[in-house]
């Protein structure tokens, strides 16, 4: 079975981009792969420096995954910082990481442009991510397109390590779904917590409707034809509407008659119904935090077994023994 691994930062509310970019693929692979899913709280420290926010965000992220259908019996599911081996590997890999490789990372440059402090954690973020991936000998890493460059960094580091110390790491491949590589946000840019343009999955009906009504559209009159390919409302509808409904919507765009207000109401109802069961399950799970902690602890024990195996080999290869 292939080992598939991916993680999410507990840095804000889970949104539709996270779901279609990563989570859905992960959950779909549960039965047929050796699935590793984790909550990257160490990475979230680069943007969340608030004790309560980080710790409640971590439990929430666990409830998000479980409520959306992840079965902890069928995968390894844990919190990154519960396996401290990853920090040691990250340090070792840092010494195989040219500065230029990190200086070129768009994600780092974008975040600094947006005013996030350019500290060492933010700069070294891709090395810790490489350690996450390589520690578990991951073969496939499902992510949204924004993470593609980080995967390339992980591959470069693994290749350099293998060339220097002998075959040690599996070289990971990214898996990026064609249709959902970049889910657009309210403003048409990539939906992202850091752009404040998201539609969170677990909002209650009223705020959810408000958010969907805020999807930006152009001012073409109802009766005029519109281009579906450039409309973010259309792109979002396509994620949720059944094929026959989408055919009708497509015809309205192309021939005229698409009324944005009505289509937004449709989108609201589709999203509400799509996540209705998960929303109820999440509420229940959050009332049972000991259960969540227990699952994460068991997952961490499992992950740690694999992590220490890899780390023992790495320590030996580089000479961290005497
Ligand atoms: P955010 O950008 O909102 O902070 P994260 O960095 O926590 O999201 O991303 C978690 C996962 O969701 C990653 O695999 C990322 O590539 C994916 N993802 C995030 N936003 C989108 C999007 N708009 N479209 C597709 N995938 C996305
Ligand atoms: N950087 C990823 C993001 O922001 C999260 C992440 C950390 C990750 N470590 C990972 C994703 C390892 C996949 C594999 O979305």
XYZ file of C-alpha atoms and ligand atoms in Angstrom:
364
model
C 0.000 0.000 0.000
C 1.213 3.462 -0.800
C 2.005 5.777 2.057
C 0.054 9.012 1.640
C 0.686 11.885 4.047
C -0.614 15.410 4.478
C -1.113 17.963 7.215
C -3.039 21.086 8.011
C -2.195 24.039 10.218
C -4.548 24.673 13.140
C -4.374 28.372 12.418
C -7.983 29.334 11.718
C -11.356 28.081 10.562
C -11.360 25.225 8.067
C -12.553 26.465 4.675
C -13.754 25.114 1.370
C -10.281 25.480 -0.199
C -8.742 23.253 2.494
C -11.500 20.709 2.015
C -11.287 20.375 -1.763
C -7.536 21.061 -2.000
C -6.480 18.443 0.516
C -8.929 16.911 2.990
C -11.335 15.325 0.571
C -8.515 13.537 -1.249
C -7.036 12.330 2.016
C -10.330 10.942 3.276
C -11.028 9.304 -0.085
C -7.718 7.422 0.186
C -8.423 6.001 3.609
C -9.435 2.501 2.525
C -6.749 1.913 -0.060
C -3.552 3.440 1.312
C -1.366 3.670 4.371
C -2.667 7.096 5.329
C -0.841 9.561 7.605
C -2.781 12.674 8.609
C -1.546 15.234 11.082
C -2.149 18.648 12.539
C 0.920 20.817 12.139
C 0.899 22.901 15.291
C 4.657 23.604 15.107
C 4.128 25.191 11.696
C 1.179 27.177 13.015
C 3.505 28.840 15.552
C 4.802 30.894 12.631
C 1.488 32.735 12.514
C -0.343 32.028 15.790
C 1.370 33.260 18.917
C -1.527 32.974 21.286
C -1.604 30.024 23.686
C -5.377 29.589 23.770
C -5.881 30.063 20.060
C -3.272 27.457 19.172
C -4.414 24.836 21.653
C -8.142 25.159 20.917
C -7.339 25.376 17.189
C -5.544 22.041 17.428
C -8.512 20.258 19.014
C -10.847 21.933 16.510
C -8.739 20.725 13.613
C -8.956 17.196 15.020
C -12.746 17.525 15.224
C -12.804 18.891 11.650
C -11.107 15.838 10.207
C -13.099 13.319 12.216
C -16.434 14.969 11.541
C -15.720 14.999 7.809
C -15.245 11.248 7.833
C -11.662 10.435 8.799
C -11.635 7.147 10.698
C -8.685 7.058 13.130
C -8.756 3.247 13.053
C -7.958 3.322 9.348
C -5.077 5.796 9.401
C -2.407 7.336 11.610
C -3.761 10.634 12.923
C -1.740 12.800 15.314
C -0.484 16.226 16.305
C 2.927 17.144 14.905
C 4.491 18.340 18.183
C 3.666 15.030 19.896
C 6.450 13.485 17.814
C 9.488 15.586 18.734
C 11.742 13.494 16.460
C 10.602 15.775 13.650
C 12.527 18.698 15.152
C 15.734 16.723 15.277
C 15.366 15.621 11.674
C 14.551 19.191 10.691
C 17.857 20.368 12.181
C 19.812 17.651 10.404
C 18.123 18.518 7.096
C 18.829 22.234 7.608
C 22.455 21.401 7.010
C 21.577 20.042 3.586
C 19.462 23.033 2.622
C 21.085 25.819 0.623
C 19.934 29.312 1.652
C 18.998 30.083 -1.953
C 16.449 27.263 -1.985
C 14.568 28.851 0.911
C 15.062 32.416 -0.331
C 13.188 31.502 -3.506
C 10.080 30.240 -1.700
C 6.986 32.248 -2.759
C 5.108 31.413 0.398
C 7.825 33.010 2.561
C 8.040 36.085 0.329
C 4.224 36.487 0.210
C 3.870 36.215 3.955
C 6.589 38.781 4.587
C 4.991 41.137 2.057
C 1.736 40.777 4.001
C 3.446 41.945 7.159
C 4.111 38.641 8.952
C 7.404 38.982 10.888
C 10.309 37.587 8.867
C 11.662 35.415 11.656
C 13.737 32.270 11.384
C 10.740 29.943 11.906
C 8.969 31.386 8.894
C 12.123 31.132 6.790
C 12.860 27.566 7.869
C 9.195 26.478 7.491
C 9.869 24.391 4.346
C 12.674 22.450 6.086
C 10.343 21.422 8.901
C 7.792 20.455 6.262
C 10.432 18.365 4.486
C 11.192 16.668 7.821
C 7.456 15.935 8.249
C 7.331 14.235 4.896
C 10.658 12.393 4.953
C 10.445 11.166 8.555
C 7.502 8.960 7.589
C 8.957 7.885 4.220
C 5.904 9.326 2.463
C 5.367 8.461 -1.179
C 2.449 10.743 -2.058
C 1.566 14.122 -0.561
C -1.863 15.542 -1.522
C -1.843 19.353 -1.287
C -3.276 22.428 -2.967
C -1.184 24.081 -5.653
C 0.173 26.683 -3.225
C 2.234 23.945 -1.567
C 3.811 22.618 -4.762
C 7.038 24.550 -4.277
C 7.377 23.271 -0.709
C 7.145 19.742 -2.064
C 9.919 20.536 -4.521
C 12.072 21.738 -1.633
C 11.392 18.481 0.236
C 12.387 16.477 -2.829
C 15.585 18.503 -3.346
C 16.608 18.022 0.268
C 15.890 14.273 0.132
C 17.894 13.854 -3.063
C 20.819 15.798 -1.620
C 20.756 13.709 1.556
C 20.588 10.434 -0.367
C 23.474 11.506 -2.618
C 25.617 12.459 0.339
C 24.852 9.657 2.797
C 23.394 6.843 0.682
C 19.775 5.908 -0.136
C 17.817 6.820 2.975
C 14.658 8.684 2.069
C 11.802 7.906 -0.275
C 11.478 10.780 -2.756
C 7.915 12.086 -2.300
C 5.533 13.047 -5.108
C 2.919 15.781 -4.760
C -0.704 14.940 -5.671
C -2.568 18.023 -6.808
C -6.137 17.545 -8.078
C -6.569 19.277 -11.401
C -10.063 20.682 -10.712
C -9.471 21.907 -7.204
C -5.822 22.968 -7.314
C -6.809 26.527 -6.425
C -10.282 27.105 -5.012
C -11.105 30.816 -5.387
C -12.121 32.919 -2.399
C -14.774 35.624 -2.076
C -12.625 38.056 -4.057
C -11.509 35.606 -6.747
C -7.954 35.233 -5.351
C -6.946 31.859 -3.859
C -9.175 31.176 -0.858
C -6.919 31.486 2.175
C -7.136 32.180 5.885
C -4.423 34.746 5.440
C -6.374 36.677 2.763
C -9.555 36.914 4.832
C -11.617 35.761 1.848
C -12.763 32.327 2.973
C -16.042 30.477 3.250
C -15.557 28.465 6.453
C -17.230 25.061 6.324
C -18.597 24.986 9.838
C -20.346 28.340 10.083
C -23.922 28.372 11.320
C -26.565 29.078 8.684
C -26.879 32.807 9.157
C -23.184 33.733 8.997
C -22.676 31.155 6.249
C -25.353 32.801 4.111
C -23.842 36.209 4.779
C -20.439 34.989 3.667
C -21.772 33.383 0.479
C -23.667 36.570 -0.391
C -20.291 38.361 -0.199
C -18.870 36.375 -3.144
C -17.802 39.083 -5.588
C -19.353 39.110 -9.048
C -19.230 41.573 -11.938
C -22.012 43.984 -12.904
C -23.190 42.329 -16.125
C -27.026 42.640 -16.291
C -29.024 39.435 -15.722
C -30.164 38.969 -19.320
C -26.698 39.350 -20.866
C -24.380 36.380 -21.508
C -21.520 35.895 -19.061
C -18.257 33.999 -19.150
C -18.455 31.058 -16.705
C -14.689 30.505 -16.884
C -13.832 33.816 -15.269
C -16.570 33.851 -12.614
C -15.625 32.698 -9.117
C -19.283 32.174 -8.163
C -19.498 29.682 -11.035
C -16.264 27.975 -9.914
C -17.647 27.576 -6.391
C -21.021 26.289 -7.617
C -19.217 23.683 -9.676
C -17.732 22.172 -6.521
C -21.139 21.474 -4.991
C -23.869 21.315 -7.648
C -24.876 18.044 -9.283
C -24.053 17.711 -13.004
C -27.595 18.392 -14.314
C -27.932 21.519 -12.175
C -24.538 22.701 -13.410
C -25.599 22.189 -17.009
C -28.585 24.487 -16.411
C -26.332 27.076 -14.766
C -23.873 26.864 -17.641
C -26.655 27.499 -20.163
C -27.825 30.526 -18.190
C -24.314 31.971 -18.223
C -23.755 31.412 -21.907
C -27.214 32.422 -23.163
C -28.080 35.102 -20.633
C -30.435 34.863 -17.650
C -27.963 34.074 -14.865
C -29.020 36.103 -11.811
C -26.149 36.247 -9.357
C -28.384 36.786 -6.310
C -30.377 33.602 -6.954
C -27.240 31.622 -7.741
C -25.672 32.739 -4.471
C -28.755 31.542 -2.614
C -28.369 28.189 -4.427
C -24.703 28.055 -3.447
C -25.544 28.792 0.191
C -28.101 25.976 0.283
C -25.751 23.545 -1.430
C -22.922 24.240 1.025
C -25.262 24.115 4.013
C -26.627 20.726 2.974
C -23.270 19.288 1.885
C -21.775 19.767 5.348
C -24.930 19.412 7.465
C -24.030 16.011 8.951
C -20.407 16.956 9.508
C -21.463 20.156 11.255
C -23.626 18.226 13.714
C -20.888 15.663 14.321
C -18.311 18.373 14.954
C -20.479 19.931 17.672
C -20.756 16.560 19.401
C -17.037 15.842 19.134
C -16.094 19.175 20.652
C -18.182 18.300 23.664
C -16.064 15.228 24.175
C -12.551 16.597 24.270
C -11.115 13.696 26.250
C -12.152 11.398 23.442
C -10.347 13.626 20.931
C -7.208 13.744 23.084
C -7.261 9.981 23.451
C -7.430 9.457 19.681
C -4.583 11.915 19.099
C -2.441 10.296 21.770
C -2.890 6.841 20.249
C -2.082 8.292 16.828
C 1.071 9.945 18.174
C 2.278 6.650 19.663
C 1.826 4.992 16.292
C 3.508 7.814 14.359
C 6.387 7.901 16.827
C 7.170 4.257 16.147
C 7.738 4.976 12.474
C 9.531 8.262 13.189
C 12.078 6.721 15.520
C 12.845 3.965 13.004
C 13.722 6.525 10.324
C 15.588 8.773 12.719
C 17.764 5.912 13.968
C 18.907 5.238 10.397
C 19.505 8.953 9.737
C 21.530 9.394 12.927
C 23.645 6.428 11.978
C 24.196 7.632 8.397
C 25.319 11.107 9.379
C 27.518 9.933 12.250
C 25.471 11.054 15.213
C 26.719 8.050 17.168
C 29.962 7.039 18.767
P -4.578 28.586 4.223
O -3.932 29.036 2.946
O -6.001 28.979 4.277
O -3.805 29.010 5.466
P -3.445 25.971 4.772
O -2.091 26.540 4.494
O -3.754 25.563 6.185
O -4.559 27.008 4.236
O -3.687 24.757 3.809
C -4.046 23.437 4.142
C -4.197 22.645 2.863
O -5.277 23.166 2.080
C -2.948 22.694 1.962
O -2.788 21.450 1.330
C -3.303 23.751 0.968
O -2.606 23.595 -0.252
C -4.803 23.511 0.785
N -5.474 24.744 0.352
C -5.574 25.899 1.059
N -6.261 26.829 0.365
C -6.584 26.258 -0.828
C -7.297 26.706 -1.974
N -7.810 27.915 -2.041
N -7.437 25.854 -3.007
C -6.928 24.591 -2.951
N -6.259 24.107 -1.888
C -6.072 24.916 -0.836
N 2.607 23.764 4.750
C 1.354 23.080 4.690
C 0.227 24.128 4.535
O 0.362 25.242 4.916
C 1.085 22.273 5.929
C 2.079 21.169 6.097
C 3.082 21.080 7.026
C 2.152 19.985 5.335
N 3.745 19.929 6.895
C 3.219 19.225 5.857
C 1.424 19.514 4.242
C 3.578 18.000 5.302
C 1.786 18.283 3.699
C 2.854 17.537 4.223
O -0.797 23.785 4.082
